[in-house]
CSV table of C-alpha atoms and ligand atoms in Angstrom, one decimal:
chain,number,residue,atom,x,y,z
I,3,MET,CA,-0.3,-0.7,6.9
I,4,VAL,CA,0.5,2.4,4.8
I,5,THR,CA,-0.4,2.4,1.1
I,6,ARG,CA,1.1,4.8,-1.3
I,7,LYS,CA,-1.1,4.5,-4.3
I,8,THR,CA,-4.1,2.6,-5.6
I,9,VAL,CA,-2.9,-0.9,-6.6
I,10,TRP,CA,-4.8,-2.8,-9.3
I,11,ILE,CA,-4.5,-6.5,-9.0
I,12,GLY,CA,-6.4,-8.7,-11.5
I,13,THR,CA,-6.6,-12.1,-12.9
I,14,ASN,CA,-7.5,-13.2,-16.4
I,15,TRP,CA,-9.3,-16.5,-16.3
I,16,LYS,CA,-8.6,-16.9,-20.1
I,17,MET,CA,-10.5,-20.0,-21.5
I,18,ASN,CA,-10.9,-21.7,-18.1
I,19,LYS,CA,-14.0,-22.3,-15.9
I,20,GLY,CA,-17.3,-23.3,-17.4
I,21,PRO,CA,-20.5,-21.6,-16.0
I,22,ALA,CA,-20.7,-23.9,-12.9
I,23,GLU,CA,-17.1,-23.5,-11.9
I,24,ALA,CA,-17.1,-19.8,-12.6
I,25,LEU,CA,-20.2,-19.3,-10.4
I,26,ALA,CA,-18.6,-21.3,-7.6
I,27,ALA,CA,-15.4,-19.1,-7.9
I,28,ALA,CA,-17.5,-16.0,-7.8
I,29,GLU,CA,-19.4,-17.1,-4.7
I,30,ALA,CA,-16.1,-17.8,-3.1
I,31,LEU,CA,-14.7,-14.4,-4.0
I,32,LYS,CA,-17.7,-12.2,-3.1
I,33,SER,CA,-16.9,-12.0,0.6
I,34,TYR,CA,-13.3,-11.1,0.0
I,35,HIS,CA,-12.3,-7.7,1.3
I,36,PRO,CA,-9.0,-6.4,-0.1
I,37,PRO,CA,-6.6,-4.4,1.9
I,38,GLU,CA,-7.1,-0.6,1.7
I,39,GLY,CA,-6.0,0.9,-1.5
I,40,VAL,CA,-6.2,-2.3,-3.6
I,41,LYS,CA,-8.7,-2.8,-6.4
I,42,PRO,CA,-9.0,-6.5,-7.3
I,43,PHE,CA,-10.5,-7.5,-10.6
I,44,VAL,CA,-11.4,-10.7,-12.5
I,45,ILE,CA,-11.6,-11.0,-16.3
I,46,ILE,CA,-14.2,-13.6,-17.1
I,47,PRO,CA,-15.1,-15.8,-20.1
I,48,PHE,CA,-18.3,-14.6,-21.9
I,49,THR,CA,-20.3,-17.6,-21.0
I,50,SER,CA,-20.1,-16.7,-17.3
I,51,LEU,CA,-19.9,-13.0,-17.5
I,52,GLN,CA,-23.4,-12.1,-16.6
I,53,ALA,CA,-23.7,-14.6,-13.8
I,54,VAL,CA,-20.4,-13.7,-12.2
I,55,ALA,CA,-21.0,-10.0,-12.6
I,56,GLY,CA,-24.3,-10.5,-10.8
I,57,VAL,CA,-22.7,-12.3,-7.9
I,58,LEU,CA,-19.9,-9.8,-7.5
I,59,LYS,CA,-22.1,-6.7,-8.1
I,60,THR,CA,-22.0,-5.7,-4.4
I,61,SER,CA,-18.6,-7.0,-3.7
I,62,ASP,CA,-15.2,-5.3,-3.7
I,63,VAL,CA,-14.1,-7.2,-6.8
I,64,VAL,CA,-14.5,-5.5,-10.2
I,65,VAL,CA,-15.6,-7.7,-13.2
I,66,GLY,CA,-14.3,-7.5,-16.8
I,67,ALA,CA,-14.7,-9.2,-20.2
I,68,GLN,CA,-11.9,-10.7,-22.2
I,69,ASN,CA,-12.6,-9.0,-25.5
I,70,MET,CA,-15.4,-7.2,-27.5
I,71,HIS,CA,-16.1,-5.9,-31.1
I,72,TRP,CA,-15.9,-2.2,-31.8
I,73,GLU,CA,-19.3,-2.0,-33.7
I,74,GLU,CA,-22.6,-1.4,-32.0
I,75,SER,CA,-24.3,-4.4,-33.7
I,76,GLY,CA,-24.6,-6.1,-37.1
I,77,SER,CA,-23.4,-9.0,-39.2
I,78,TRP,CA,-20.4,-10.0,-37.1
I,79,THR,CA,-21.0,-13.7,-36.4
I,80,GLY,CA,-19.4,-14.9,-33.2
I,81,GLU,CA,-18.7,-11.4,-31.9
I,82,ILE,CA,-19.9,-9.5,-28.8
I,83,SER,CA,-20.7,-5.8,-28.9
I,84,PRO,CA,-19.7,-3.2,-26.3
I,85,GLU,CA,-23.4,-2.8,-25.4
I,86,MET,CA,-23.7,-6.6,-24.7
I,87,VAL,CA,-20.6,-6.5,-22.6
I,88,LYS,CA,-22.0,-3.6,-20.6
I,89,GLU,CA,-25.5,-5.2,-20.3
I,90,CYS,CA,-23.8,-8.3,-18.8
I,91,GLY,CA,-22.6,-6.1,-16.0
I,92,ALA,CA,-18.9,-5.8,-16.8
I,93,ASP,CA,-17.0,-2.7,-15.8
I,94,ILE,CA,-13.7,-3.5,-17.5
I,95,VAL,CA,-13.0,-4.9,-21.0
I,96,LEU,CA,-9.7,-6.4,-21.9
I,97,ILE,CA,-8.4,-5.1,-25.2
I,98,GLY,CA,-5.4,-6.3,-27.2
I,99,HIS,CA,-4.3,-9.2,-25.1
I,100,SER,CA,-1.2,-10.7,-26.9
I,101,GLU,CA,-3.0,-14.1,-27.3
I,102,ARG,CA,-5.7,-12.2,-29.3
I,103,ARG,CA,-3.0,-10.4,-31.4
I,104,GLN,CA,-1.1,-13.6,-31.9
I,105,HIS,CA,-3.8,-16.1,-32.6
I,106,PHE,CA,-6.8,-14.1,-33.7
I,107,ALA,CA,-5.2,-11.5,-36.0
I,108,GLU,CA,-5.9,-8.6,-33.7
I,109,THR,CA,-4.0,-5.6,-34.9
I,110,ASP,CA,-3.1,-2.1,-33.6
I,111,TRP,CA,-5.9,-0.8,-35.8
I,112,THR,CA,-8.6,-3.1,-34.3
I,113,VAL,CA,-7.2,-2.4,-30.8
I,114,SER,CA,-7.6,1.3,-31.5
I,115,ARG,CA,-11.2,0.9,-32.7
I,116,LYS,CA,-12.0,-1.2,-29.6
I,117,MET,CA,-10.4,1.3,-27.3
I,118,ALA,CA,-12.6,4.1,-28.7
I,119,ALA,CA,-15.7,2.0,-28.6
I,120,ALA,CA,-15.1,1.0,-25.0
I,121,MET,CA,-14.9,4.7,-23.9
I,122,ARG,CA,-18.1,5.5,-25.9
I,123,HIS,CA,-19.9,2.8,-23.9
I,124,GLY,CA,-18.6,3.7,-20.4
I,125,LEU,CA,-16.4,0.6,-20.1
I,126,ARG,CA,-12.9,0.8,-18.6
I,127,PRO,CA,-10.5,-0.6,-21.2
I,128,LEU,CA,-7.6,-2.7,-19.9
I,129,LEU,CA,-5.2,-2.3,-22.8
I,130,CYS,CA,-2.5,-4.9,-23.1
I,131,ILE,CA,0.7,-4.1,-24.9
I,132,GLY,CA,3.9,-6.1,-25.1
I,133,GLU,CA,6.8,-6.9,-27.4
I,134,SER,CA,7.5,-10.4,-28.8
I,135,LEU,CA,10.7,-12.2,-28.1
I,136,GLU,CA,12.1,-11.3,-31.5
I,137,GLU,CA,11.4,-7.6,-30.9
I,138,TYR,CA,13.0,-7.9,-27.5
I,139,ASP,CA,16.1,-9.5,-29.0
I,140,TYR,CA,16.3,-6.9,-31.7
I,141,GLY,CA,16.2,-4.2,-29.0
I,142,VAL,CA,13.1,-2.5,-30.3
I,143,THR,CA,10.9,-3.0,-27.1
I,144,ASP,CA,10.5,0.7,-26.5
I,145,GLU,CA,9.6,1.5,-30.1
I,146,THR,CA,7.1,-1.4,-30.3
I,147,LEU,CA,5.4,-0.4,-27.1
I,148,ALA,CA,5.3,3.3,-28.1
I,149,ARG,CA,3.7,2.3,-31.4
I,150,GLN,CA,1.1,0.0,-29.8
I,151,LEU,CA,0.3,2.6,-27.1
I,152,LYS,CA,0.0,5.6,-29.4
I,153,ILE,CA,-2.2,3.8,-32.0
I,154,ALA,CA,-4.4,2.3,-29.2
I,155,LEU,CA,-4.9,5.7,-27.6
I,156,HIS,CA,-5.2,7.7,-30.8
I,157,ASP,CA,-9.0,8.1,-30.6
I,158,VAL,CA,-9.4,8.3,-26.9
I,159,ALA,CA,-9.9,11.8,-25.5
I,160,VAL,CA,-6.9,12.9,-23.5
I,161,GLU,CA,-9.0,13.9,-20.5
I,162,ASP,CA,-10.4,10.3,-20.4
I,163,LEU,CA,-7.0,8.6,-20.2
I,164,PRO,CA,-7.0,8.3,-16.4
I,165,ASP,CA,-10.1,6.0,-16.8
I,166,ILE,CA,-8.1,3.3,-18.7
I,167,LEU,CA,-5.7,0.7,-17.5
I,168,VAL,CA,-2.6,-0.2,-19.4
I,169,ALA,CA,-0.8,-3.6,-18.8
I,170,TYR,CA,2.7,-4.2,-20.1
I,171,GLU,CA,2.8,-7.8,-20.8
I,172,PRO,CA,6.0,-8.9,-22.7
I,173,VAL,CA,4.9,-11.9,-24.9
I,174,TRP,CA,8.0,-13.8,-23.8
I,175,ALA,CA,6.9,-13.6,-20.2
I,176,ILE,CA,3.4,-15.0,-20.6
I,177,GLY,CA,2.2,-18.5,-19.9
I,178,ALA,CA,3.7,-21.9,-19.0
I,179,GLY,CA,6.7,-21.4,-21.3
I,180,GLY,CA,7.2,-17.7,-20.2
I,181,ARG,CA,9.9,-16.2,-18.1
I,182,ALA,CA,8.9,-13.5,-15.6
I,183,ALA,CA,10.5,-10.1,-16.6
I,184,ASP,CA,13.0,-8.9,-14.0
I,185,THR,CA,12.0,-5.9,-12.0
I,186,ASP,CA,14.8,-3.7,-13.4
I,187,CYS,CA,13.4,-4.4,-16.9
I,188,VAL,CA,9.8,-3.6,-15.8
I,189,ALA,CA,10.9,-0.4,-14.0
I,190,ARG,CA,12.8,0.8,-17.1
I,191,VAL,CA,10.0,-0.1,-19.5
I,192,HIS,CA,7.3,1.5,-17.3
I,193,THR,CA,9.3,4.7,-17.0
I,194,GLY,CA,9.4,4.8,-20.8
I,195,LEU,CA,5.7,4.2,-21.0
I,196,ARG,CA,5.0,7.0,-18.6
I,197,ARG,CA,7.1,9.2,-20.7
I,198,VAL,CA,5.0,8.4,-23.8
I,199,LEU,CA,1.8,9.0,-21.8
I,200,ASN,CA,3.1,12.3,-20.7
I,201,GLU,CA,4.0,13.2,-24.3
I,202,ILE,CA,0.4,12.3,-25.4
I,203,ALA,CA,-1.5,13.8,-22.5
I,204,GLY,CA,0.8,16.1,-20.5
I,205,ALA,CA,2.4,15.2,-17.2
I,206,GLU,CA,-0.6,15.9,-15.0
I,207,ILE,CA,-2.9,13.5,-16.9
I,208,GLY,CA,-0.1,11.1,-17.9
I,209,ALA,CA,0.8,10.4,-14.3
I,210,ARG,CA,-2.8,9.3,-13.5
I,211,VAL,CA,-2.9,6.5,-16.0
I,212,PRO,CA,-2.5,3.2,-14.1
I,213,LEU,CA,0.3,1.0,-15.5
I,214,LEU,CA,0.2,-2.7,-14.6
I,215,TYR,CA,2.8,-5.5,-15.2
I,216,GLY,CA,1.7,-9.0,-16.4
I,217,GLY,CA,3.5,-12.1,-17.3
I,218,SER,CA,4.3,-15.1,-15.0
I,219,VAL,CA,3.4,-13.1,-11.9
I,220,THR,CA,3.4,-15.3,-8.8
I,221,GLN,CA,2.8,-14.9,-5.1
I,222,ASP,CA,6.5,-14.8,-4.7
I,223,ASN,CA,7.4,-12.1,-7.2
I,224,ALA,CA,4.2,-9.9,-7.3
I,225,ARG,CA,5.3,-7.5,-4.6
I,226,SER,CA,8.7,-6.9,-6.3
I,227,TYR,CA,6.8,-5.4,-9.3
I,228,VAL,CA,4.5,-3.3,-7.3
I,229,GLU,CA,7.4,-1.7,-5.4
I,230,GLN,CA,8.8,-0.3,-8.7
I,231,PRO,CA,8.1,3.3,-9.6
I,232,ASN,CA,5.4,3.6,-12.3
I,233,VAL,CA,4.0,0.2,-11.5
I,234,ASP,CA,0.4,0.5,-10.3
I,235,GLY,CA,-0.5,-3.1,-10.1
I,236,VAL,CA,-0.1,-6.6,-11.6
I,237,PHE,CA,-2.2,-8.6,-14.0
I,238,VAL,CA,-2.1,-12.3,-13.2
I,239,GLY,CA,-3.0,-15.3,-15.2
I,240,ARG,CA,-2.3,-18.8,-13.8
I,241,ALA,CA,-1.4,-17.6,-10.3
I,242,GLY,CA,-5.0,-16.2,-9.9
I,243,TRP,CA,-7.2,-18.9,-11.3
I,244,ASN,CA,-7.7,-20.5,-7.9
I,245,VAL,CA,-9.6,-18.1,-5.7
I,246,PRO,CA,-7.7,-18.6,-2.3
I,247,ASP,CA,-4.4,-18.3,-4.3
I,248,PHE,CA,-5.6,-15.0,-5.8
I,249,GLU,CA,-6.6,-13.7,-2.5
I,250,LYS,CA,-3.3,-14.8,-1.0
I,251,LEU,CA,-1.4,-13.1,-3.8
I,252,ILE,CA,-3.1,-9.8,-3.1
I,253,ASP,CA,-2.7,-10.1,0.7
I,254,ARG,CA,1.0,-10.9,0.4
I,255,ILE,CA,1.7,-7.9,-1.8
I,256,ILE,CA,0.3,-5.6,0.8
I,257,GLU,CA,1.5,-7.4,3.9
I,258,GLU,CA,5.0,-7.5,2.7
I,259,ARG,CA,5.2,-4.0,1.4
I,260,ALA,CA,7.5,-1.6,3.1
I,261,PRO,CA,5.7,1.5,4.6
I,262,ALA,CA,5.9,4.6,2.5
A,23,LIG,O1,-3.5,-12.4,-19.2
A,23,LIG,C1,-2.5,-12.5,-18.5
A,23,LIG,C2,-2.7,-12.0,-17.2
A,23,LIG,O2,-1.8,-10.9,-17.1
A,23,LIG,C3,-1.2,-12.9,-19.0
A,23,LIG,O3,-1.4,-13.5,-20.2
A,23,LIG,C4,-0.3,-13.5,-18.0
A,23,LIG,O4,-0.5,-14.9,-17.8
A,23,LIG,P1,0.4,-15.7,-16.8
A,23,LIG,O5,1.8,-15.8,-17.4
A,23,LIG,O6,-0.3,-17.1,-16.7
A,23,LIG,O7,0.4,-15.0,-15.5
C-alpha cells in the first residue's frame, strides 16, 4: 500500500454511549492498528472522556472532547474548562460543531475564543465550519466559510496553524436528514479553503493545515472524499458509532485507494 499523505479519520459519538457502553467501545478499539499514514480519532461525551482516554492512552487512537469553555475557571455553571479537558486526557477538542452553533447559540466570536484557549492549553482544536442550506441556496457558501474560518483563526498564531484540524461540514449534509455532499463540491470548497488558509498564513504553512470533510460519510463514499485534492481525511458521525464499522470504514478507505 502506498499512502500519499497523513489521513485523519475520526468519529464523533455526539450524545451517544453512557460510561459503560463507552468503556466497552474503547476496550474494543484499543487493539486496533490503523494502516500506515492514518490517524484515527474518537470524539467522546464528557461523562466518559477520562475513562476512554485512559483506555486508549497507549493505543493508536487519539481521543477528543466535544466542546469546552474558553475561560480557565469561574462561574460558568455546566461548562468544562480547557484545563479540565486536558486533565481528562484529551488531545483534541471539537470546536464550533454546527449542532452547537445551531442549538446552543455558539457564534463565530465564541468559536474564536475557544480556538485561542485550546492553543494556550496544548489541545489540538478540530474546528468545524459549514454553511446552512439557506446559505448554500443563496450561493454564499464560500463567503460564509471564509468568514467562519478567518474569525475562528483570528487569535491563533500563524505558525501554530498546522497543529489544528479543520472540518468542512455543510449543515445540509449532516445527520439522518442530511445528503452527503458530492465530491466535486467538496473538492471545490476545499480548494477555496486552502486559498483562504494560504492568504492567512502563507502557502508553506497553509498547505500543512489538515482539511477534513464531514456530513453523511459512509463506508461506501469515504474513499471518494479522501481521493480529492486538499482533503486530508473525513469526520464521521453515525457511520462510526459502532466500533467494527468504524474500523472497516478506515480499512476500506486505504485498501481501495489507488497507489500514488
Ligand atoms: O459530527 C459529525 C461528524 O463529522 C457530523 O455531524 C456528521 O454526522 P453524520 O452525518 O452522522 O456523519
